[in-house]
């Protein structure tokens, strides 16, 4: 049941979010634990993807603040990709019953467009490159499709880069005290995400319509 995610959010997710949200404390941790902090950050990102109820934006912004835009982006892409691969393999192993531990059938129904075999790779790439789409949900749904793991790795790593880059650049701007620039970056992010949500809703609505027509 979705209760599993709720427990993970309360017991682990919230403490992690509080930790990375305390920018100065997180940066101090990074400076004191150069190698270990990077491993820990990757682990946080993997955990966030697996337990999809935990928002990932805070981690990416923190990565940009603590590691800089370039390294923060690389670490975030690697971490989210590793998490996506783990989810994909777990779903392939345990199937729908595993997915239902974290999502309801209604949530899965909203991503029916991922089962379009003719346009699967194109649709998956578009869905992941659009900011504001529920990427963690899509990771679970992808495991229920016939998509190949190698292509899934390419899609989930490359398509996430624009959204992650925006977050890490914003976080880095805060770290360098470029507050006006940071505010501009996050304002643009909000606008793009809002447009992305509208596009995603159109895609899901169109998918539902096609299913009904069939």
Tab-separated table of C-alpha atoms in Angstrom:
chain	number	residue	atom	x	y	z
A	1	UNK	CA	0.000	0.000	0.000
A	2	UNK	CA	0.955	3.661	-0.344
A	3	UNK	CA	1.409	3.596	3.447
A	4	UNK	CA	4.936	2.300	2.846
A	5	UNK	CA	5.885	5.557	1.146
A	6	UNK	CA	4.219	7.603	3.862
A	7	UNK	CA	6.236	5.839	6.566
A	8	UNK	CA	9.443	6.327	4.568
A	9	UNK	CA	8.632	10.024	4.196
A	10	UNK	CA	8.054	10.558	7.913
A	11	UNK	CA	10.884	8.394	9.248
A	12	UNK	CA	13.615	9.056	6.678
A	13	UNK	CA	12.464	11.481	3.990
A	14	UNK	CA	11.676	14.474	6.178
A	15	UNK	CA	14.927	14.250	8.185
A	16	UNK	CA	16.890	14.064	4.916
A	17	UNK	CA	15.014	17.026	3.452
A	18	UNK	CA	15.642	19.052	6.614
A	19	UNK	CA	19.322	18.131	6.424
A	20	UNK	CA	19.862	19.175	2.807
A	21	UNK	CA	17.629	22.232	3.254
A	22	UNK	CA	19.993	23.552	5.934
A	23	UNK	CA	22.375	24.847	3.280
A	24	UNK	CA	25.211	25.858	5.587
A	25	UNK	CA	25.130	22.587	7.548
A	26	UNK	CA	25.048	20.528	4.352
A	27	UNK	CA	27.956	22.456	2.827
A	28	UNK	CA	29.930	22.054	6.069
A	29	UNK	CA	29.264	18.300	5.903
A	30	UNK	CA	30.575	18.243	2.331
A	31	UNK	CA	33.711	20.213	3.195
A	32	UNK	CA	34.440	17.959	6.175
A	33	UNK	CA	33.691	14.691	4.378
A	34	UNK	CA	34.842	15.200	0.805
A	35	UNK	CA	34.564	11.640	-0.527
A	36	UNK	CA	31.926	10.279	1.852
A	37	UNK	CA	29.600	13.249	1.327
A	38	UNK	CA	29.363	12.467	-2.374
A	39	UNK	CA	28.575	8.816	-1.733
A	40	UNK	CA	25.976	9.859	0.848
A	41	UNK	CA	24.424	12.340	-1.596
A	42	UNK	CA	24.117	9.650	-4.264
A	43	UNK	CA	22.460	7.387	-1.698
A	44	UNK	CA	19.975	10.132	-0.811
A	45	UNK	CA	19.032	10.543	-4.466
A	46	UNK	CA	18.571	6.798	-4.982
A	47	UNK	CA	16.409	6.631	-1.855
A	48	UNK	CA	14.314	9.566	-3.077
A	49	UNK	CA	13.611	7.910	-6.426
A	50	UNK	CA	12.703	4.562	-4.859
A	51	UNK	CA	10.382	6.225	-2.341
A	52	UNK	CA	8.732	8.502	-4.863
A	53	UNK	CA	6.644	10.411	-2.328
A	54	UNK	CA	9.814	12.240	-1.260
A	55	UNK	CA	10.313	15.362	-3.460
A	56	UNK	CA	13.624	15.397	-5.290
A	57	UNK	CA	13.893	19.110	-6.053
A	58	UNK	CA	15.355	19.966	-2.642
A	59	UNK	CA	18.190	17.477	-3.123
A	60	UNK	CA	19.116	18.854	-6.540
A	61	UNK	CA	19.133	22.453	-5.301
A	62	UNK	CA	21.250	21.370	-2.324
A	63	UNK	CA	23.615	19.585	-4.704
A	64	UNK	CA	24.133	22.774	-6.677
A	65	UNK	CA	24.689	24.751	-3.468
A	66	UNK	CA	27.165	22.324	-1.904
A	67	UNK	CA	29.007	20.936	-4.936
A	68	UNK	CA	28.572	23.669	-7.536
A	69	UNK	CA	26.446	23.619	-10.685
A	70	UNK	CA	28.653	21.278	-12.728
A	71	UNK	CA	29.417	18.618	-10.112
A	72	UNK	CA	25.979	18.971	-8.554
A	73	UNK	CA	24.392	18.239	-11.927
A	74	UNK	CA	26.628	15.221	-12.570
A	75	UNK	CA	25.992	13.754	-9.122
A	76	UNK	CA	22.243	14.384	-9.406
A	77	UNK	CA	22.033	12.762	-12.836
A	78	UNK	CA	24.056	9.751	-11.675
A	79	UNK	CA	22.034	9.391	-8.458
A	80	UNK	CA	18.625	9.658	-10.102
A	81	UNK	CA	19.716	7.321	-12.889
A	82	UNK	CA	20.890	4.699	-10.382
A	83	UNK	CA	17.596	5.058	-8.532
A	84	UNK	CA	15.634	4.708	-11.753
A	85	UNK	CA	17.554	1.565	-12.712
A	86	UNK	CA	16.947	0.045	-9.274
A	87	UNK	CA	13.220	0.787	-9.502
A	88	UNK	CA	13.072	-0.624	-13.023
A	89	UNK	CA	14.730	-3.892	-11.957
A	90	UNK	CA	12.596	-4.247	-8.836
A	91	UNK	CA	9.416	-3.764	-10.850
A	92	UNK	CA	10.584	-6.246	-13.462
A	93	UNK	CA	11.243	-8.738	-10.668
A	94	UNK	CA	8.097	-8.261	-8.571
A	95	UNK	CA	5.661	-6.726	-11.080
A	96	UNK	CA	2.468	-4.850	-10.326
A	97	UNK	CA	2.263	-5.979	-6.701
A	98	UNK	CA	5.503	-4.144	-5.983
A	99	UNK	CA	4.332	-0.972	-7.743
A	100	UNK	CA	1.112	-0.972	-5.726
A	101	UNK	CA	3.186	-0.656	-2.537
A	102	UNK	CA	3.825	2.951	-3.539
A	103	UNK	CA	1.090	4.002	-5.962
A	104	UNK	CA	-2.639	3.541	-6.334
A	105	UNK	CA	-4.245	2.031	-9.421
A	106	UNK	CA	-5.693	5.469	-10.198
A	107	UNK	CA	-2.195	6.955	-10.315
A	108	UNK	CA	-1.014	4.181	-12.594
A	109	UNK	CA	-4.008	4.734	-14.863
A	110	UNK	CA	-2.895	8.339	-15.401
A	111	UNK	CA	0.256	7.030	-17.097
A	112	UNK	CA	-1.446	4.699	-19.570
A	113	UNK	CA	0.260	6.542	-22.410
A	114	UNK	CA	3.485	4.736	-21.418
A	115	UNK	CA	1.962	1.515	-22.761
A	116	UNK	CA	1.799	2.841	-26.329
A	117	UNK	CA	4.189	0.324	-27.927
A	118	UNK	CA	4.481	2.216	-31.215
A	119	UNK	CA	5.632	5.475	-29.607
A	120	UNK	CA	6.964	4.191	-26.295
A	121	UNK	CA	10.515	5.537	-26.485
A	122	UNK	CA	9.510	8.916	-27.890
A	123	UNK	CA	6.705	9.382	-25.374
A	124	UNK	CA	8.930	8.310	-22.469
A	125	UNK	CA	11.637	10.774	-23.507
A	126	UNK	CA	9.169	13.642	-23.897
A	127	UNK	CA	7.535	12.855	-20.552
A	128	UNK	CA	10.907	12.897	-18.797
A	129	UNK	CA	12.302	16.013	-20.437
A	130	UNK	CA	9.213	18.082	-19.562
A	131	UNK	CA	9.608	19.725	-16.131
A	132	UNK	CA	6.738	19.154	-13.731
A	133	UNK	CA	5.851	15.609	-14.793
A	134	UNK	CA	5.736	12.847	-12.109
A	135	UNK	CA	9.017	11.248	-13.154
A	136	UNK	CA	9.241	8.873	-10.201
A	137	UNK	CA	5.803	7.467	-11.034
A	138	UNK	CA	6.899	7.050	-14.637
A	139	UNK	CA	9.976	5.116	-13.465
A	140	UNK	CA	7.700	2.536	-11.874
A	141	UNK	CA	5.372	2.409	-14.864
A	142	UNK	CA	8.327	1.925	-17.222
A	143	UNK	CA	9.147	-1.334	-15.473
A	144	UNK	CA	5.698	-2.625	-16.416
A	145	UNK	CA	6.263	-1.916	-20.118
A	146	UNK	CA	8.352	-3.747	-22.731
A	147	UNK	CA	10.993	-1.025	-22.814
A	148	UNK	CA	14.576	-2.342	-22.873
A	149	UNK	CA	16.795	-1.557	-19.869
A	150	UNK	CA	19.602	-0.122	-22.020
A	151	UNK	CA	17.252	2.318	-23.725
A	152	UNK	CA	15.593	3.111	-20.415
A	153	UNK	CA	18.967	4.088	-18.942
A	154	UNK	CA	19.609	6.392	-21.903
A	155	UNK	CA	16.179	8.007	-21.621
A	156	UNK	CA	16.139	8.501	-17.863
A	157	UNK	CA	19.676	9.895	-17.728
A	158	UNK	CA	19.626	12.253	-20.713
A	159	UNK	CA	16.046	13.498	-20.465
A	160	UNK	CA	16.402	14.490	-16.797
A	161	UNK	CA	19.392	16.762	-17.425
A	162	UNK	CA	17.544	20.035	-18.289
A	163	UNK	CA	15.369	20.015	-15.153
A	164	UNK	CA	18.263	18.956	-12.913
A	165	UNK	CA	20.559	21.574	-14.424
A	166	UNK	CA	18.072	24.343	-13.689
A	167	UNK	CA	17.836	23.247	-10.040
A	168	UNK	CA	21.586	22.941	-9.514
A	169	UNK	CA	22.288	26.261	-11.222
A	170	UNK	CA	19.741	27.875	-8.904
A	171	UNK	CA	21.320	26.205	-5.885
A	172	UNK	CA	24.786	27.295	-6.952
A	173	UNK	CA	23.534	30.866	-7.377
A	174	UNK	CA	22.328	30.836	-3.775
A	175	UNK	CA	25.709	29.503	-2.675
A	176	UNK	CA	27.516	32.353	-4.428
A	177	UNK	CA	25.002	34.839	-3.011
A	178	UNK	CA	23.682	35.733	-6.476
A	179	UNK	CA	20.196	35.997	-5.055
A	180	UNK	CA	18.632	37.965	-7.907
A	181	UNK	CA	19.876	35.435	-10.431
A	182	UNK	CA	18.696	32.565	-8.208
A	183	UNK	CA	15.247	34.128	-7.888
A	184	UNK	CA	15.076	34.531	-11.665
A	185	UNK	CA	16.096	30.897	-12.209
A	186	UNK	CA	13.483	29.565	-9.802
A	187	UNK	CA	10.794	31.871	-11.209
A	188	UNK	CA	11.509	30.553	-14.698
A	189	UNK	CA	11.458	27.011	-13.288
A	190	UNK	CA	8.000	27.551	-11.813
A	191	UNK	CA	6.694	28.861	-15.130
A	192	UNK	CA	8.234	26.032	-17.152
A	193	UNK	CA	6.964	23.440	-14.661
A	194	UNK	CA	3.455	24.883	-14.848
A	195	UNK	CA	3.546	24.599	-18.639
A	196	UNK	CA	4.958	21.082	-18.288
A	197	UNK	CA	2.089	20.047	-16.024
A	198	UNK	CA	-0.422	21.329	-18.575
A	199	UNK	CA	1.314	19.413	-21.369
A	200	UNK	CA	1.415	16.275	-19.227
A	201	UNK	CA	-2.294	16.571	-18.440
A	202	UNK	CA	-3.002	16.934	-22.158
A	203	UNK	CA	-0.963	13.794	-22.876
A	204	UNK	CA	-2.752	11.784	-20.183
A	205	UNK	CA	-6.157	13.087	-21.272
A	206	UNK	CA	-5.424	12.230	-24.896
A	207	UNK	CA	-4.310	8.751	-23.840
A	208	UNK	CA	-7.500	8.209	-21.872
A	209	UNK	CA	-9.590	9.404	-24.812
A	210	UNK	CA	-7.804	7.048	-27.191
A	211	UNK	CA	-8.408	4.149	-24.793
A	212	UNK	CA	-12.118	4.933	-24.632
A	213	UNK	CA	-12.353	5.268	-28.423
A	214	UNK	CA	-10.654	1.892	-28.863
